Structures are given as structure tokens and as C-alpha cells.
Short mmCIF file of C-alpha atoms in Angstrom, two decimals:
data_model
loop_
_atom_site.label_atom_id
_atom_site.label_comp_id
_atom_site.label_asym_id
_atom_site.label_seq_id
_atom_site.Cartn_x
_atom_site.Cartn_y
_atom_site.Cartn_z
CA ASP A 7 -9.61 -154.17 42.48
CA GLY A 8 -11.49 -151.11 43.63
CA GLY A 9 -12.59 -150.92 47.21
CA ILE A 10 -12.12 -149.53 50.69
CA THR A 11 -9.25 -150.64 52.86
CA GLN A 12 -9.24 -150.23 56.61
CA SER A 13 -6.16 -150.98 58.59
CA PRO A 14 -5.33 -152.55 60.86
CA LYS A 15 -8.02 -155.17 61.34
CA TYR A 16 -7.30 -155.45 65.07
CA LEU A 17 -5.77 -152.74 67.22
CA PHE A 18 -4.84 -152.76 70.88
CA ARG A 19 -3.97 -149.63 72.76
CA LYS A 20 -3.37 -148.60 76.32
CA GLU A 21 -5.84 -146.31 78.00
CA GLY A 22 -4.96 -142.64 77.57
CA GLN A 23 -3.21 -143.05 74.23
CA ASN A 24 -4.41 -141.54 70.99
CA VAL A 25 -4.77 -143.97 68.12
CA THR A 26 -5.38 -143.40 64.39
CA LEU A 27 -7.43 -145.73 62.22
CA SER A 28 -6.73 -145.74 58.52
CA CYS A 29 -9.34 -145.67 55.74
CA GLU A 30 -8.34 -145.56 52.07
CA GLN A 31 -10.58 -145.89 49.00
CA ASN A 32 -9.76 -146.13 45.31
CA LEU A 33 -13.34 -145.85 44.09
CA ASN A 34 -13.06 -142.12 43.32
CA HIS A 35 -15.88 -141.47 45.77
CA ASP A 36 -16.48 -137.99 47.07
CA ALA A 37 -18.23 -138.86 50.33
CA MET A 38 -16.66 -140.78 53.19
CA TYR A 39 -18.06 -141.79 56.56
CA TRP A 40 -16.91 -143.20 59.90
CA TYR A 41 -19.16 -145.29 62.12
CA ARG A 42 -18.82 -146.90 65.50
CA GLN A 43 -20.54 -150.19 66.30
CA ASP A 44 -20.82 -151.68 69.79
CA PRO A 45 -21.64 -155.39 70.23
CA GLY A 46 -25.17 -156.21 69.09
CA GLN A 47 -25.88 -152.57 68.31
CA GLY A 48 -26.39 -150.40 65.25
CA LEU A 49 -23.95 -148.14 63.46
CA ARG A 50 -23.53 -144.68 64.92
CA LEU A 51 -22.15 -141.90 62.75
CA ILE A 52 -18.97 -140.27 64.04
CA TYR A 53 -17.87 -137.97 61.19
CA TYR A 54 -18.57 -137.61 57.49
CA SER A 55 -16.99 -135.71 54.64
CA GLN A 56 -18.34 -134.72 51.26
CA ILE A 57 -15.21 -133.14 49.78
CA VAL A 58 -11.53 -132.70 50.48
CA ASN A 59 -10.69 -130.39 53.37
CA ASP A 60 -14.27 -130.41 54.65
CA PHE A 61 -15.97 -132.68 57.17
CA GLN A 62 -18.96 -132.64 59.48
CA LYS A 63 -19.62 -134.00 62.95
CA GLY A 64 -21.99 -136.91 63.13
CA ASP A 65 -24.03 -137.98 66.12
CA ILE A 66 -21.16 -139.08 68.40
CA ALA A 67 -18.15 -136.95 67.43
CA GLU A 68 -16.91 -136.19 70.95
CA GLY A 69 -13.50 -137.70 71.59
CA TYR A 70 -12.78 -138.28 67.89
CA SER A 71 -11.07 -136.25 65.18
CA VAL A 72 -10.66 -136.67 61.41
CA SER A 73 -8.91 -135.12 58.45
CA ARG A 74 -9.59 -135.18 54.71
CA GLU A 75 -6.46 -133.94 53.01
CA LYS A 76 -6.83 -136.29 50.06
CA LYS A 77 -9.95 -137.60 48.32
CA GLU A 78 -8.85 -141.19 48.86
CA SER A 79 -8.10 -140.98 52.56
CA PHE A 80 -10.16 -140.28 55.67
CA PRO A 81 -8.25 -141.25 58.84
CA LEU A 82 -9.97 -141.29 62.21
CA THR A 83 -8.13 -140.48 65.44
CA VAL A 84 -9.57 -141.82 68.66
CA THR A 85 -8.31 -139.45 71.32
CA SER A 86 -7.80 -139.99 75.02
CA ALA A 87 -10.92 -137.86 75.56
CA GLN A 88 -13.11 -140.69 74.24
CA LYS A 89 -14.34 -142.31 77.44
CA ASN A 90 -15.13 -145.76 76.07
CA PRO A 91 -13.23 -146.28 72.82
CA THR A 92 -13.35 -150.08 72.65
CA ALA A 93 -15.60 -150.83 69.65
CA PHE A 94 -15.77 -151.93 66.02
CA TYR A 95 -15.13 -149.05 63.62
CA LEU A 96 -16.41 -149.04 60.06
CA CYS A 97 -15.46 -146.68 57.26
CA ALA A 98 -17.66 -146.18 54.20
CA SER A 99 -17.61 -144.21 50.99
CA SER A 100 -20.09 -143.30 48.29
CA VAL A 101 -20.58 -141.06 45.31
CA TRP A 102 -22.40 -137.87 46.10
CA ALA A 103 -25.74 -138.86 44.54
CA ARG A 104 -28.35 -139.90 47.06
CA ASN A 105 -29.54 -142.95 45.18
CA THR A 106 -26.28 -144.85 45.33
CA GLU A 107 -25.27 -147.18 48.09
CA ALA A 108 -22.30 -146.71 50.37
CA PHE A 109 -19.47 -149.23 50.23
CA PHE A 110 -17.86 -150.35 53.45
CA GLY A 111 -14.43 -151.42 54.54
CA GLN A 112 -13.88 -154.59 56.56
CA GLY A 113 -13.68 -152.66 59.83
CA THR A 114 -11.15 -152.18 62.60
CA ARG A 115 -11.74 -153.71 66.00
CA LEU A 116 -10.18 -151.44 68.60
CA THR A 117 -9.56 -152.68 72.11
CA VAL A 118 -8.30 -150.32 74.78
CA VAL A 119 -6.79 -151.94 77.84
CA ALA B 21 -34.98 -138.17 68.41
CA GLN B 22 -34.15 -141.30 66.48
CA LYS B 23 -33.94 -140.79 62.77
CA ILE B 24 -34.22 -144.48 61.94
CA THR B 25 -36.09 -146.88 64.19
CA GLN B 26 -36.03 -150.64 63.98
CA THR B 27 -38.33 -151.96 66.68
CA GLN B 28 -37.53 -155.68 66.38
CA PRO B 29 -34.24 -156.52 68.14
CA GLY B 30 -34.41 -160.14 67.03
CA MET B 31 -36.52 -162.56 65.03
CA PHE B 32 -36.69 -166.26 64.34
CA VAL B 33 -37.91 -167.43 60.96
CA GLN B 34 -38.40 -170.91 59.60
CA GLU B 35 -36.36 -171.84 56.55
CA LYS B 36 -38.29 -171.23 53.29
CA GLU B 37 -40.72 -168.85 54.93
CA ALA B 38 -40.93 -165.08 54.42
CA VAL B 39 -39.96 -162.53 57.06
CA THR B 40 -40.70 -158.81 57.33
CA LEU B 41 -38.29 -156.45 59.08
CA ASP B 42 -39.71 -153.13 60.22
CA CYS B 43 -38.15 -149.72 59.68
CA THR B 44 -39.57 -146.26 60.33
CA TYR B 45 -37.75 -143.02 59.69
CA ASP B 46 -38.00 -139.31 60.27
CA THR B 47 -36.73 -136.56 57.98
CA SER B 48 -37.68 -133.13 56.70
CA ASP B 49 -35.71 -133.61 53.48
CA PRO B 50 -38.22 -134.25 50.66
CA SER B 51 -35.63 -136.07 48.56
CA TYR B 52 -34.14 -138.85 50.65
CA GLY B 53 -32.95 -142.37 50.05
CA LEU B 54 -33.56 -145.52 52.07
CA PHE B 55 -31.22 -148.53 52.14
CA TRP B 56 -31.09 -151.96 53.68
CA TYR B 57 -27.83 -153.68 54.57
CA LYS B 58 -27.00 -157.16 55.85
CA GLN B 59 -24.20 -157.78 58.32
CA PRO B 60 -23.18 -161.42 58.82
CA SER B 61 -21.13 -162.45 61.84
CA SER B 62 -17.96 -161.63 59.89
CA GLY B 63 -18.81 -157.93 60.27
CA GLU B 64 -18.87 -156.97 56.61
CA MET B 65 -21.72 -154.75 55.40
CA ILE B 66 -23.59 -156.04 52.36
CA PHE B 67 -25.92 -153.71 50.46
CA LEU B 68 -29.29 -155.31 49.71
CA ILE B 69 -31.78 -152.82 48.31
CA TYR B 70 -32.50 -149.12 47.76
CA GLN B 71 -35.70 -147.04 47.70
CA GLY B 72 -35.83 -143.37 46.69
CA SER B 73 -38.38 -141.05 48.23
CA TYR B 74 -39.84 -140.21 44.82
CA ASP B 75 -39.95 -143.78 43.55
CA GLN B 76 -43.52 -144.78 42.72
CA GLN B 77 -42.89 -148.51 42.79
CA ASN B 78 -41.61 -150.60 45.66
CA ALA B 79 -38.04 -151.73 45.09
CA THR B 80 -37.27 -155.41 44.52
CA GLU B 81 -33.96 -157.26 44.26
CA GLY B 82 -34.23 -161.01 43.94
CA ARG B 83 -35.65 -162.37 47.20
CA TYR B 84 -35.63 -158.91 48.77
CA SER B 85 -38.44 -156.42 48.42
CA LEU B 86 -39.14 -153.16 50.15
CA ASN B 87 -42.62 -152.25 51.35
CA PHE B 88 -42.45 -148.45 51.11
CA GLN B 89 -45.26 -146.49 52.74
CA LYS B 90 -44.23 -142.87 52.41
CA ALA B 91 -47.10 -141.30 54.33
CA ARG B 92 -46.38 -143.54 57.29
CA LYS B 93 -42.60 -143.04 56.90
CA SER B 94 -42.12 -146.76 56.79
CA ALA B 95 -39.72 -148.86 54.69
CA ASN B 96 -40.04 -152.51 55.69
CA LEU B 97 -37.81 -155.18 54.18
CA VAL B 98 -39.37 -158.45 53.10
CA ILE B 99 -37.14 -161.49 52.63
CA SER B 100 -38.94 -164.27 50.81
CA ALA B 101 -38.06 -167.97 50.94
CA SER B 102 -35.59 -167.58 53.82
CA GLN B 103 -32.34 -169.51 53.64
CA LEU B 104 -29.94 -170.50 56.42
CA GLY B 105 -27.45 -168.00 54.99
CA ASP B 106 -29.89 -165.18 55.68
CA SER B 107 -29.07 -165.40 59.39
CA ALA B 108 -27.46 -162.04 60.12
CA MET B 109 -28.04 -158.52 61.43
CA TYR B 110 -30.09 -156.31 59.13
CA PHE B 111 -29.85 -152.54 59.13
CA CYS B 112 -32.10 -149.90 57.67
CA ALA B 113 -30.38 -146.65 56.68
CA MET B 114 -31.39 -143.25 55.36
CA ARG B 115 -29.48 -140.70 53.37
CA GLU B 116 -30.72 -137.13 53.65
CA VAL B 117 -29.33 -133.73 52.81
CA ILE B 118 -28.41 -131.63 55.82
CA LYS B 119 -28.22 -127.97 54.92
CA ALA B 120 -24.59 -126.84 54.58
CA ALA B 121 -23.42 -130.25 55.76
CA GLY B 122 -24.02 -132.50 52.79
CA ASN B 123 -25.41 -136.01 52.60
CA LYS B 124 -25.77 -137.69 55.94
CA LEU B 125 -26.15 -141.46 56.07
CA THR B 126 -27.78 -142.69 59.29
CA PHE B 127 -28.44 -146.25 60.41
CA GLY B 128 -31.01 -147.86 62.65
CA GLY B 129 -30.25 -150.13 65.58
CA GLY B 130 -30.65 -153.30 63.53
CA THR B 131 -32.65 -156.53 63.69
CA ARG B 132 -30.99 -159.88 64.24
CA VAL B 133 -32.54 -162.63 62.11
CA LEU B 134 -31.99 -166.30 62.83
CA VAL B 135 -33.25 -168.78 60.27
CA LYS B 136 -34.19 -172.16 61.68
CA PRO B 137 -33.84 -175.34 59.59
#
């Protein structure tokens, strides 16, 4: 089945540690996105990528980093510089055309203690 | 400035009645796309409906319709005949081309809908 897989579903980390969230898609989509969602809030764009080896900062990129070495994969690293990393993280992908919807993974809930 | 604004944080609607969720947007891209998504308590994002900036007709998908007023930069979602399963967060989103940065997909703050029996 084609889709987007985020892993793990739940992640606990100690404060000050870097952590990497995985996002893999087998939909052959060019574009991939990372969003952060706080409780009861909307989705805020962290980073997005249109093609391999290229990515752009979104609205809240500080404290995060990404890579796009393969079309299928777009991992997000939450660094120790992110002041409040506890949140729900969603990954999405889409074809390049503007009239097609983005497909989402099931999300990773990160808790930093 | 907010690109996508949803001014209703929460709404109650009676089962079987219609509800309208507001969405206004701001972009300088003449060729943009507008989307609505539903997020149940499970957290998954479910695509509902799409409207292109050049589309002449308002989009419809089953019980969902989009009231697109381009001059007012408004794209309100109408859910007809509400069902208990419609209780969820609803997000408006816009895809626009950012010069040298590709397609950017931005979401609003969401509206929580609770359908009462």
C-alpha cells in the first residue's frame, strides 16, 4: 500500500538531546513537508522540500534541521536549540502540481522531559 | 501577517443542520490552491475538498461545498446535514508558489466543530 510512514509514533527524550523523526513515502511524490502542531492549535510549517538535495525554511525553522538525500525520505532533527520541542509533528507529501492535495503521515508525538 | 485566518476557534452545530466554517487568506500568487482538511481526535489529517484560484465554479464533494469569493479572499467550507462523526478540527490551507522556493503549503489555526445529537 502506498502512503507516508512516520516513526516512531511516540518519542520521549531528555532535555538537551537532539532527536530525529523519520518520514518515508512510497507515493513517488516530489514535495515533502514538516509541520508542528501544539494542542488545540493549527499546523505550523517547519521545513519543506520540492526536490532531492533542496529544502526551504518554513515559518518556524529555528531549532530544527532536515535533509533530503532521497526522494522517499525527509527526516527532521529537533535540536537542543529548540526551546520548546514537545509537540505533535506531522509529515506530508504531494506531487508538485498545485491542484493536488497533500497526504499526511500519522504523526509523531514528541515529549521532552 | 497571517496567510490563512480562521476566526472561529470553536462551533456547536445540531445534528442534521448545516454549518459554515470561515477562512480568509492572503497571497500575491495569482495561481494558488485552497484546501480543507479534517482532523479527528486520532490526529490523522483527512483531505476534504479543493478549490483552485482560477476555478469558476465552487467546489463540491458530497456533503462538503466551498463558498469561494475570490475578490474577498474568502474560502468558507459548508458542511450540510451534519453528522456526529463530523465532530473534529477543521483546517483551511493554501498552496502558493514562493519565488525560488517552490510550493508552500500553509495552514490556518483551525476550527473545532462539535455536533450535538
